[in-house]
mmCIF file of C-alpha atoms in Angstrom:
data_model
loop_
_atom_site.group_PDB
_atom_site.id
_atom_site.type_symbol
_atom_site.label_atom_id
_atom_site.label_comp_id
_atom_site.label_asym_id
_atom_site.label_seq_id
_atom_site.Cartn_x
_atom_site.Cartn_y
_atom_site.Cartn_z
ATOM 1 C CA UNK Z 1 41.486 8.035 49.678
ATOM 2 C CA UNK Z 2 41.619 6.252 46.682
ATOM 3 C CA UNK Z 3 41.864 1.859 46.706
ATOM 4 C CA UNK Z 4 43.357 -0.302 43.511
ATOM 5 C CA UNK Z 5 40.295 -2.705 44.192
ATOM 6 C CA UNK Z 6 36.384 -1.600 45.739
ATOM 7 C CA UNK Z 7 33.920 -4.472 46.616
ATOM 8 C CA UNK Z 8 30.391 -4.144 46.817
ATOM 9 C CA UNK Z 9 28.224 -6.616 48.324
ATOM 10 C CA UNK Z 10 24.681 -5.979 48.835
ATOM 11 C CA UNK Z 11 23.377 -8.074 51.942
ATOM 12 C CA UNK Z 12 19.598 -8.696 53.451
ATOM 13 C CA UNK Z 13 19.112 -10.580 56.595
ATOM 14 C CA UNK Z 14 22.548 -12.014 56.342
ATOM 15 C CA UNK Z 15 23.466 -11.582 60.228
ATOM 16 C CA UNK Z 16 24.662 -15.501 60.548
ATOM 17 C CA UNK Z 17 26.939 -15.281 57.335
ATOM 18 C CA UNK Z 18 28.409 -12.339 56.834
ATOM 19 C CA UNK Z 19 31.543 -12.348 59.265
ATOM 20 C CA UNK Z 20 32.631 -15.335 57.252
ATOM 21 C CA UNK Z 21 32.135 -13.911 54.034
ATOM 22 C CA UNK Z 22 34.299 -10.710 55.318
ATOM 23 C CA UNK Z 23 36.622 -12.356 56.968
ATOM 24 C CA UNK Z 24 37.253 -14.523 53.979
ATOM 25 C CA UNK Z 25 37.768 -11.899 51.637
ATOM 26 C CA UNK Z 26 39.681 -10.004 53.848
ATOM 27 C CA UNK Z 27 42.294 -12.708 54.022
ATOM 28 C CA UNK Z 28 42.272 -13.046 49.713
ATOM 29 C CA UNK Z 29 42.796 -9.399 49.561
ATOM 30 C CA UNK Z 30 45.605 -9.358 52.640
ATOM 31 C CA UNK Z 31 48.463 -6.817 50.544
ATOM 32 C CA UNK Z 32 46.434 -5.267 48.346
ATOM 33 C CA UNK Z 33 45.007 -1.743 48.557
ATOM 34 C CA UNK Z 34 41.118 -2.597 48.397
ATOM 35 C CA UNK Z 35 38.011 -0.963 50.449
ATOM 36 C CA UNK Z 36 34.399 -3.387 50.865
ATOM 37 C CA UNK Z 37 31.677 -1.874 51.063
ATOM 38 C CA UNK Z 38 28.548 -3.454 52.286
ATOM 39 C CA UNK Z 39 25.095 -2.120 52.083
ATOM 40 C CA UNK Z 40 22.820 -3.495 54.026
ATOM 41 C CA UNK Z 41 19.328 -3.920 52.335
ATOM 42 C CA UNK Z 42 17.276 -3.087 55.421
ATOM 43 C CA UNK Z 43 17.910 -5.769 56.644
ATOM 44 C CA UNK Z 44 15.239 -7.350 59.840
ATOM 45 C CA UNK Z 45 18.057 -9.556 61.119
ATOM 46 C CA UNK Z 46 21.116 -8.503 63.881
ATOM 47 C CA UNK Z 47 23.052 -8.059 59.967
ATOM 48 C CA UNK Z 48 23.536 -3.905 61.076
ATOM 49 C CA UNK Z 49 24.597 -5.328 64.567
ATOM 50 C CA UNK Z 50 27.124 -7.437 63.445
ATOM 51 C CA UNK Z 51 28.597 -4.963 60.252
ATOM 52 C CA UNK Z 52 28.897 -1.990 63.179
ATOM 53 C CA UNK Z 53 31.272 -4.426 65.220
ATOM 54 C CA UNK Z 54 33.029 -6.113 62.187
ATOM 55 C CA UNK Z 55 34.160 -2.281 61.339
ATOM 56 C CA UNK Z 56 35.673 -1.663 64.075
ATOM 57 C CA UNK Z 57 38.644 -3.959 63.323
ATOM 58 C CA UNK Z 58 38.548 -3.967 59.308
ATOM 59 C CA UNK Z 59 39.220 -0.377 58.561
ATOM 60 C CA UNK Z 60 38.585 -1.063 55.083
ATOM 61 C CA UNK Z 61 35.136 -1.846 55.834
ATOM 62 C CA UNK Z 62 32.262 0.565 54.593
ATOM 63 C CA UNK Z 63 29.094 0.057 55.392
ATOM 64 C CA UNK Z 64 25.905 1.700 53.516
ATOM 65 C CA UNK Z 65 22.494 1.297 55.224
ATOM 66 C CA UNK Z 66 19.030 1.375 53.428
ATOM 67 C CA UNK Z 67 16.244 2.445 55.712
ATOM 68 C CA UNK Z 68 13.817 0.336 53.101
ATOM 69 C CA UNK Z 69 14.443 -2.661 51.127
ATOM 70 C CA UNK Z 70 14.958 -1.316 47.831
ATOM 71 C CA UNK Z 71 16.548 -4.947 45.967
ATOM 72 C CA UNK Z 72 19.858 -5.642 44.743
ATOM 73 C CA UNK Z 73 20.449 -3.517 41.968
ATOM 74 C CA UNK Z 74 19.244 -0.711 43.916
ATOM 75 C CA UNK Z 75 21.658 -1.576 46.615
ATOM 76 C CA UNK Z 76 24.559 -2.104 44.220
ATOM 77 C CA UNK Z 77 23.966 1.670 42.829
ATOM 78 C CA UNK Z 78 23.925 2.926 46.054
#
């Protein structure tokens, strides 16, 4: 499947403000044919936790998981 629009977002230990970041972007993109994908920075946090149950209802949610923090460039490239 192909999208007009991908998001990356690299996130670390951001269990307490991601939802609202998703959700907010989520209703800016509403209509347009667009993926996010978040990867998760191995992150010490509940940020995994809280991606796994945010996917269930955003199907155009991806989520990338390092098993060692490996910084934000890193994470964007991945």
């Amino acid at each position: 499947m192909t999208f007009d629009i991908s998001i990356v977002l690299p996130a670390k230990d951001e269990a307490d403000n991601i939802e609202t970041l998703l959700v907010d972007i989520q209703r800016v993109m509403d209509g347009k044919h667009h993926e996010i994908i978040v990867v998760d920075d191995a992150s010490t946090d509940q940020t995994r936790e809280v991606l796994a149950r945010l996917r269930r209802r955003m199907p155009q949610l991806r989520v990338v998981c390092h098993q060692r923090s490996c910084g934000q460039s890193a994470a964007i490239r991945s």
